């Protein structure tokens, strides 16, 4: 979206959008048209999930916001790194395909 090539971190951004909606019941950016939604993604930060739903645990709020980072370097490096972080947050081992 910012003129950078797509990478695994692009997929992690998309996962962040889905996670945000699961936690809050709303998308991170809303507007009347897709164009305005795209502009908001570039120019604004979403409200942290905990502001919308105070029941969201702080660690999950932080992870969601990092998945939605505009700079791909602010996101986990790949899906494996995300799984490791989820294991740390939950104290559970996740099976891998």
mmCIF file of N, CA and C in Angstrom:
data_model
loop_
_atom_site.group_PDB
_atom_site.id
_atom_site.type_symbol
_atom_site.label_atom_id
_atom_site.label_comp_id
_atom_site.label_asym_id
_atom_site.label_seq_id
_atom_site.Cartn_x
_atom_site.Cartn_y
_atom_site.Cartn_z
ATOM 1 N N UNK A 1 0.817 -1.192 0.000
ATOM 2 C CA UNK A 1 0.000 0.000 0.000
ATOM 3 C C UNK A 1 0.863 1.259 0.000
ATOM 4 N N UNK A 2 2.058 1.149 0.543
ATOM 5 C CA UNK A 2 2.959 2.298 0.606
ATOM 6 C C UNK A 2 4.038 2.198 -0.461
ATOM 7 N N UNK A 3 3.781 1.446 -1.526
ATOM 8 C CA UNK A 3 4.735 1.307 -2.607
ATOM 9 C C UNK A 3 5.812 0.276 -2.341
ATOM 10 N N UNK A 4 5.637 -0.536 -1.319
ATOM 11 C CA UNK A 4 6.609 -1.574 -1.001
ATOM 12 C C UNK A 4 6.103 -2.903 -1.552
ATOM 13 N N UNK A 5 7.024 -3.819 -1.886
ATOM 14 C CA UNK A 5 6.564 -5.116 -2.390
ATOM 15 C C UNK A 5 5.854 -5.910 -1.297
ATOM 16 N N UNK A 6 4.940 -6.747 -1.726
ATOM 17 C CA UNK A 6 4.230 -7.606 -0.772
ATOM 18 C C UNK A 6 5.185 -8.664 -0.235
ATOM 19 N N UNK A 7 4.957 -9.063 1.001
ATOM 20 C CA UNK A 7 5.793 -10.081 1.643
ATOM 21 C C UNK A 7 4.930 -10.853 2.636
ATOM 22 N N UNK A 8 5.555 -11.776 3.378
ATOM 23 C CA UNK A 8 4.815 -12.490 4.425
ATOM 24 C C UNK A 8 4.214 -11.509 5.414
ATOM 25 N N UNK A 9 4.892 -10.408 5.612
ATOM 26 C CA UNK A 9 4.400 -9.418 6.568
ATOM 27 C C UNK A 9 3.124 -8.746 6.070
ATOM 28 N N UNK A 10 2.902 -8.747 4.754
ATOM 29 C CA UNK A 10 1.629 -8.243 4.218
ATOM 30 C C UNK A 10 0.484 -9.144 4.679
ATOM 31 N N UNK A 11 0.730 -10.452 4.645
ATOM 32 C CA UNK A 11 -0.282 -11.399 5.122
ATOM 33 C C UNK A 11 -0.542 -11.209 6.612
ATOM 34 N N UNK A 12 0.510 -10.909 7.378
ATOM 35 C CA UNK A 12 0.341 -10.691 8.813
ATOM 36 C C UNK A 12 -0.485 -9.439 9.077
ATOM 37 N N UNK A 13 -0.345 -8.411 8.222
ATOM 38 C CA UNK A 13 -1.203 -7.223 8.349
ATOM 39 C C UNK A 13 -2.668 -7.639 8.166
ATOM 40 N N UNK A 14 -2.923 -8.435 7.126
ATOM 41 C CA UNK A 14 -4.299 -8.887 6.871
ATOM 42 C C UNK A 14 -4.840 -9.695 8.046
ATOM 43 N N UNK A 15 -3.993 -10.536 8.618
ATOM 44 C CA UNK A 15 -4.397 -11.288 9.804
ATOM 45 C C UNK A 15 -4.719 -10.332 10.950
ATOM 46 N N UNK A 16 -3.948 -9.259 11.067
ATOM 47 C CA UNK A 16 -4.215 -8.253 12.096
ATOM 48 C C UNK A 16 -5.581 -7.608 11.923
ATOM 49 N N UNK A 17 -5.972 -7.367 10.676
ATOM 50 C CA UNK A 17 -7.295 -6.793 10.403
ATOM 51 C C UNK A 17 -8.387 -7.757 10.874
ATOM 52 N N UNK A 18 -8.232 -9.045 10.552
ATOM 53 C CA UNK A 18 -9.216 -10.048 10.972
ATOM 54 C C UNK A 18 -9.246 -10.152 12.494
ATOM 55 N N UNK A 19 -8.074 -10.209 13.124
ATOM 56 C CA UNK A 19 -8.007 -10.301 14.583
ATOM 57 C C UNK A 19 -8.661 -9.085 15.229
ATOM 58 N N UNK A 20 -8.403 -7.901 14.690
ATOM 59 C CA UNK A 20 -9.010 -6.674 15.211
ATOM 60 C C UNK A 20 -10.534 -6.788 15.179
ATOM 61 N N UNK A 21 -11.061 -7.259 14.053
ATOM 62 C CA UNK A 21 -12.520 -7.387 13.929
ATOM 63 C C UNK A 21 -13.067 -8.435 14.891
ATOM 64 N N UNK A 22 -12.318 -9.510 15.110
ATOM 65 C CA UNK A 22 -12.766 -10.534 16.060
ATOM 66 C C UNK A 22 -12.820 -9.973 17.477
ATOM 67 N N UNK A 23 -11.856 -9.137 17.825
ATOM 68 C CA UNK A 23 -11.769 -8.607 19.183
ATOM 69 C C UNK A 23 -12.739 -7.458 19.444
ATOM 70 N N UNK A 24 -13.054 -6.688 18.398
ATOM 71 C CA UNK A 24 -13.834 -5.467 18.603
ATOM 72 C C UNK A 24 -15.221 -5.495 17.966
ATOM 73 N N UNK A 25 -15.424 -6.375 16.992
ATOM 74 C CA UNK A 25 -16.694 -6.394 16.280
ATOM 75 C C UNK A 25 -16.789 -5.340 15.194
ATOM 76 N N UNK A 26 -15.664 -4.680 14.908
ATOM 77 C CA UNK A 26 -15.650 -3.657 13.852
ATOM 78 C C UNK A 26 -14.284 -3.648 13.178
ATOM 79 N N UNK A 27 -14.233 -3.160 11.926
ATOM 80 C CA UNK A 27 -12.937 -3.082 11.251
ATOM 81 C C UNK A 27 -12.071 -1.973 11.848
ATOM 82 N N UNK A 28 -10.752 -2.058 11.646
ATOM 83 C CA UNK A 28 -9.883 -1.023 12.199
ATOM 84 C C UNK A 28 -10.106 0.353 11.565
ATOM 85 N N UNK A 29 -10.588 0.371 10.327
ATOM 86 C CA UNK A 29 -10.868 1.631 9.632
ATOM 87 C C UNK A 29 -12.212 1.504 8.936
ATOM 88 N N UNK A 30 -13.046 2.516 9.100
ATOM 89 C CA UNK A 30 -14.346 2.535 8.434
ATOM 90 C C UNK A 30 -14.494 3.858 7.699
ATOM 91 N N UNK A 31 -15.203 3.808 6.573
ATOM 92 C CA UNK A 31 -15.483 5.016 5.804
ATOM 93 C C UNK A 31 -16.574 4.689 4.786
ATOM 94 N N UNK A 32 -17.059 5.722 4.140
ATOM 95 C CA UNK A 32 -18.134 5.566 3.159
ATOM 96 C C UNK A 32 -17.679 4.835 1.897
ATOM 97 N N UNK A 33 -16.411 4.994 1.510
ATOM 98 C CA UNK A 33 -15.927 4.390 0.269
ATOM 99 C C UNK A 33 -14.615 3.647 0.517
ATOM 100 N N UNK A 34 -14.309 2.662 -0.323
ATOM 101 C CA UNK A 34 -13.032 1.957 -0.188
ATOM 102 C C UNK A 34 -11.830 2.899 -0.312
ATOM 103 N N UNK A 35 -11.944 3.926 -1.144
ATOM 104 C CA UNK A 35 -10.850 4.886 -1.307
ATOM 105 C C UNK A 35 -10.538 5.583 0.020
ATOM 106 N N UNK A 36 -11.552 6.017 0.717
ATOM 107 C CA UNK A 36 -11.339 6.708 1.993
ATOM 108 C C UNK A 36 -10.791 5.735 3.038
ATOM 109 N N UNK A 37 -11.252 4.481 3.013
ATOM 110 C CA UNK A 37 -10.688 3.471 3.921
ATOM 111 C C UNK A 37 -9.193 3.327 3.646
ATOM 112 N N UNK A 38 -8.817 3.241 2.376
ATOM 113 C CA UNK A 38 -7.399 3.111 2.018
ATOM 114 C C UNK A 38 -6.601 4.317 2.499
ATOM 115 N N UNK A 39 -7.136 5.500 2.356
ATOM 116 C CA UNK A 39 -6.432 6.702 2.811
ATOM 117 C C UNK A 39 -6.283 6.702 4.333
ATOM 118 N N UNK A 40 -7.301 6.252 5.020
ATOM 119 C CA UNK A 40 -7.207 6.188 6.491
ATOM 120 C C UNK A 40 -6.137 5.195 6.921
ATOM 121 N N UNK A 41 -6.045 4.075 6.200
ATOM 122 C CA UNK A 41 -5.004 3.089 6.527
ATOM 123 C C UNK A 41 -3.615 3.702 6.413
ATOM 124 N N UNK A 42 -3.426 4.567 5.449
ATOM 125 C CA UNK A 42 -2.117 5.192 5.232
ATOM 126 C C UNK A 42 -1.866 6.330 6.218
ATOM 127 N N UNK A 43 -2.883 7.103 6.530
ATOM 128 C CA UNK A 43 -2.693 8.345 7.285
ATOM 129 C C UNK A 43 -3.010 8.256 8.771
ATOM 130 N N UNK A 44 -3.772 7.265 9.207
ATOM 131 C CA UNK A 44 -4.229 7.220 10.599
ATOM 132 C C UNK A 44 -3.814 5.914 11.263
ATOM 133 N N UNK A 45 -3.854 5.916 12.563
ATOM 134 C CA UNK A 45 -3.671 4.696 13.351
ATOM 135 C C UNK A 45 -5.050 4.246 13.834
ATOM 136 N N UNK A 46 -5.303 2.939 13.851
ATOM 137 C CA UNK A 46 -6.587 2.490 14.400
ATOM 138 C C UNK A 46 -6.607 2.688 15.913
ATOM 139 N N UNK A 47 -7.785 2.782 16.465
ATOM 140 C CA UNK A 47 -7.906 2.810 17.921
ATOM 141 C C UNK A 47 -7.467 1.442 18.435
ATOM 142 N N UNK A 48 -6.674 1.387 19.485
ATOM 143 C CA UNK A 48 -6.305 0.081 20.035
ATOM 144 C C UNK A 48 -7.558 -0.726 20.391
ATOM 145 N N UNK A 49 -7.522 -2.034 20.181
ATOM 146 C CA UNK A 49 -8.695 -2.854 20.480
ATOM 147 C C UNK A 49 -9.228 -2.658 21.899
ATOM 148 N N UNK A 50 -8.347 -2.446 22.871
ATOM 149 C CA UNK A 50 -8.798 -2.272 24.264
ATOM 150 C C UNK A 50 -9.638 -1.010 24.445
ATOM 151 N N UNK A 51 -9.439 -0.005 23.586
ATOM 152 C CA UNK A 51 -10.282 1.196 23.674
ATOM 153 C C UNK A 51 -11.708 0.885 23.232
ATOM 154 N N UNK A 52 -11.839 -0.046 22.296
ATOM 155 C CA UNK A 52 -13.151 -0.423 21.780
ATOM 156 C C UNK A 52 -13.783 -1.504 22.661
ATOM 157 N N UNK A 53 -12.955 -2.437 23.125
ATOM 158 C CA UNK A 53 -13.421 -3.548 23.957
ATOM 159 C C UNK A 53 -12.455 -3.714 25.130
ATOM 160 N N UNK A 54 -12.766 -3.144 26.280
ATOM 161 C CA UNK A 54 -11.857 -3.209 27.429
ATOM 162 C C UNK A 54 -11.551 -4.626 27.920
ATOM 163 N N UNK A 55 -12.291 -5.626 27.464
ATOM 164 C CA UNK A 55 -12.033 -7.007 27.880
ATOM 165 C C UNK A 55 -10.837 -7.632 27.155
ATOM 166 N N UNK A 56 -10.313 -6.951 26.135
ATOM 167 C CA UNK A 56 -9.163 -7.485 25.397
ATOM 168 C C UNK A 56 -7.927 -7.427 26.293
ATOM 169 N N UNK A 57 -7.235 -8.553 26.479
ATOM 170 C CA UNK A 57 -6.016 -8.537 27.295
ATOM 171 C C UNK A 57 -4.950 -7.615 26.690
ATOM 172 N N UNK A 58 -4.182 -6.981 27.548
ATOM 173 C CA UNK A 58 -3.184 -6.007 27.103
ATOM 174 C C UNK A 58 -2.180 -6.612 26.120
ATOM 175 N N UNK A 59 -1.704 -7.829 26.390
ATOM 176 C CA UNK A 59 -0.735 -8.457 25.484
ATOM 177 C C UNK A 59 -1.328 -8.691 24.101
ATOM 178 N N UNK A 60 -2.590 -9.099 24.041
ATOM 179 C CA UNK A 60 -3.248 -9.333 22.759
ATOM 180 C C UNK A 60 -3.510 -8.013 22.046
ATOM 181 N N UNK A 61 -3.816 -6.976 22.791
ATOM 182 C CA UNK A 61 -3.977 -5.632 22.239
ATOM 183 C C UNK A 61 -2.669 -5.192 21.584
ATOM 184 N N UNK A 62 -1.562 -5.362 22.304
ATOM 185 C CA UNK A 62 -0.248 -4.975 21.770
ATOM 186 C C UNK A 62 0.088 -5.756 20.506
ATOM 187 N N UNK A 63 -0.149 -7.062 20.530
ATOM 188 C CA UNK A 63 0.141 -7.891 19.362
ATOM 189 C C UNK A 63 -0.702 -7.456 18.172
ATOM 190 N N UNK A 64 -1.971 -7.206 18.385
ATOM 191 C CA UNK A 64 -2.856 -6.779 17.296
ATOM 192 C C UNK A 64 -2.364 -5.476 16.684
ATOM 193 N N UNK A 65 -1.970 -4.537 17.516
ATOM 194 C CA UNK A 65 -1.483 -3.254 16.997
ATOM 195 C C UNK A 65 -0.173 -3.430 16.230
ATOM 196 N N UNK A 66 0.678 -4.345 16.661
ATOM 197 C CA UNK A 66 1.916 -4.597 15.914
ATOM 198 C C UNK A 66 1.619 -5.262 14.573
ATOM 199 N N UNK A 67 0.627 -6.151 14.527
ATOM 200 C CA UNK A 67 0.233 -6.746 13.251
ATOM 201 C C UNK A 67 -0.279 -5.680 12.286
ATOM 202 N N UNK A 68 -0.868 -4.618 12.820
ATOM 203 C CA UNK A 68 -1.412 -3.535 11.992
ATOM 204 C C UNK A 68 -0.408 -2.407 11.744
ATOM 205 N N UNK A 69 0.842 -2.614 12.123
ATOM 206 C CA UNK A 69 1.852 -1.567 11.934
ATOM 207 C C UNK A 69 1.972 -1.197 10.460
ATOM 208 N N UNK A 70 2.037 0.095 10.185
ATOM 209 C CA UNK A 70 2.186 0.551 8.805
ATOM 210 C C UNK A 70 3.527 0.109 8.223
ATOM 211 N N UNK A 71 4.580 0.196 9.029
ATOM 212 C CA UNK A 71 5.909 -0.238 8.603
ATOM 213 C C UNK A 71 6.002 -1.751 8.792
ATOM 214 N N UNK A 72 6.202 -2.511 7.719
ATOM 215 C CA UNK A 72 6.285 -3.962 7.858
ATOM 216 C C UNK A 72 7.338 -4.426 8.870
ATOM 217 N N UNK A 73 8.382 -3.650 9.063
ATOM 218 C CA UNK A 73 9.412 -4.028 10.034
ATOM 219 C C UNK A 73 8.882 -4.009 11.463
ATOM 220 N N UNK A 74 7.748 -3.370 11.695
ATOM 221 C CA UNK A 74 7.141 -3.343 13.018
ATOM 222 C C UNK A 74 6.300 -4.576 13.322
ATOM 223 N N UNK A 75 6.073 -5.412 12.305
ATOM 224 C CA UNK A 75 5.284 -6.639 12.465
ATOM 225 C C UNK A 75 6.211 -7.824 12.746
ATOM 226 N N UNK A 76 5.663 -8.932 13.248
ATOM 227 C CA UNK A 76 6.502 -10.133 13.369
ATOM 228 C C UNK A 76 7.134 -10.457 12.013
ATOM 229 N N UNK A 77 8.299 -11.083 12.041
ATOM 230 C CA UNK A 77 9.044 -11.312 10.800
ATOM 231 C C UNK A 77 8.362 -12.301 9.860
ATOM 232 N N UNK A 78 7.648 -13.263 10.425
ATOM 233 C CA UNK A 78 6.941 -14.249 9.609
ATOM 234 C C UNK A 78 5.934 -14.988 10.489
ATOM 235 N N UNK A 79 5.210 -15.918 9.878
ATOM 236 C CA UNK A 79 4.175 -16.641 10.630
ATOM 237 C C UNK A 79 4.776 -17.456 11.770
ATOM 238 N N UNK A 80 5.975 -17.997 11.574
ATOM 239 C CA UNK A 80 6.629 -18.754 12.638
ATOM 240 C C UNK A 80 6.904 -17.896 13.858
ATOM 241 N N UNK A 81 7.354 -16.666 13.616
ATOM 242 C CA UNK A 81 7.601 -15.744 14.729
ATOM 243 C C UNK A 81 6.295 -15.406 15.440
ATOM 244 N N UNK A 82 5.216 -15.283 14.674
ATOM 245 C CA UNK A 82 3.913 -15.013 15.281
ATOM 246 C C UNK A 82 3.471 -16.191 16.151
ATOM 247 N N UNK A 83 3.654 -17.409 15.656
ATOM 248 C CA UNK A 83 3.289 -18.593 16.443
ATOM 249 C C UNK A 83 4.085 -18.616 17.746
ATOM 250 N N UNK A 84 5.383 -18.329 17.674
ATOM 251 C CA UNK A 84 6.211 -18.302 18.887
ATOM 252 C C UNK A 84 5.686 -17.272 19.879
ATOM 253 N N UNK A 85 5.284 -16.124 19.369
ATOM 254 C CA UNK A 85 4.749 -15.096 20.258
ATOM 255 C C UNK A 85 3.417 -15.522 20.874
ATOM 256 N N UNK A 86 2.567 -16.145 20.081
ATOM 257 C CA UNK A 86 1.294 -16.639 20.611
ATOM 258 C C UNK A 86 1.524 -17.719 21.665
ATOM 259 N N UNK A 87 2.517 -18.567 21.451
ATOM 260 C CA UNK A 87 2.852 -19.580 22.452
ATOM 261 C C UNK A 87 3.296 -18.922 23.753
ATOM 262 N N UNK A 88 4.101 -17.887 23.633
ATOM 263 C CA UNK A 88 4.560 -17.166 24.822
ATOM 264 C C UNK A 88 3.382 -16.510 25.541
ATOM 265 N N UNK A 89 2.494 -15.886 24.783
ATOM 266 C CA UNK A 89 1.355 -15.184 25.384
ATOM 267 C C UNK A 89 0.368 -16.136 26.055
ATOM 268 N N UNK A 90 0.170 -17.298 25.448
ATOM 269 C CA UNK A 90 -0.849 -18.215 25.958
ATOM 270 C C UNK A 90 -0.288 -19.276 26.895
ATOM 271 N N UNK A 91 1.028 -19.464 26.861
ATOM 272 C CA UNK A 91 1.628 -20.525 27.664
ATOM 273 C C UNK A 91 1.315 -21.913 27.131
ATOM 274 N N UNK A 92 0.902 -21.980 25.869
ATOM 275 C CA UNK A 92 0.547 -23.259 25.239
ATOM 276 C C UNK A 92 1.398 -23.470 24.004
ATOM 277 N N UNK A 93 1.672 -24.695 23.717
ATOM 278 C CA UNK A 93 2.404 -25.055 22.501
ATOM 279 C C UNK A 93 1.391 -25.249 21.382
ATOM 280 N N UNK A 94 1.640 -24.637 20.252
ATOM 281 C CA UNK A 94 0.736 -24.740 19.109
ATOM 282 C C UNK A 94 1.309 -25.766 18.147
ATOM 283 N N UNK A 95 0.463 -26.643 17.647
ATOM 284 C CA UNK A 95 0.941 -27.632 16.679
ATOM 285 C C UNK A 95 1.163 -26.942 15.343
ATOM 286 N N UNK A 96 2.120 -27.466 14.632
ATOM 287 C CA UNK A 96 2.449 -26.892 13.322
ATOM 288 C C UNK A 96 2.222 -27.952 12.253
ATOM 289 N N UNK A 97 1.705 -27.546 11.111
ATOM 290 C CA UNK A 97 1.439 -28.527 10.039
ATOM 291 C C UNK A 97 2.713 -29.143 9.511
#
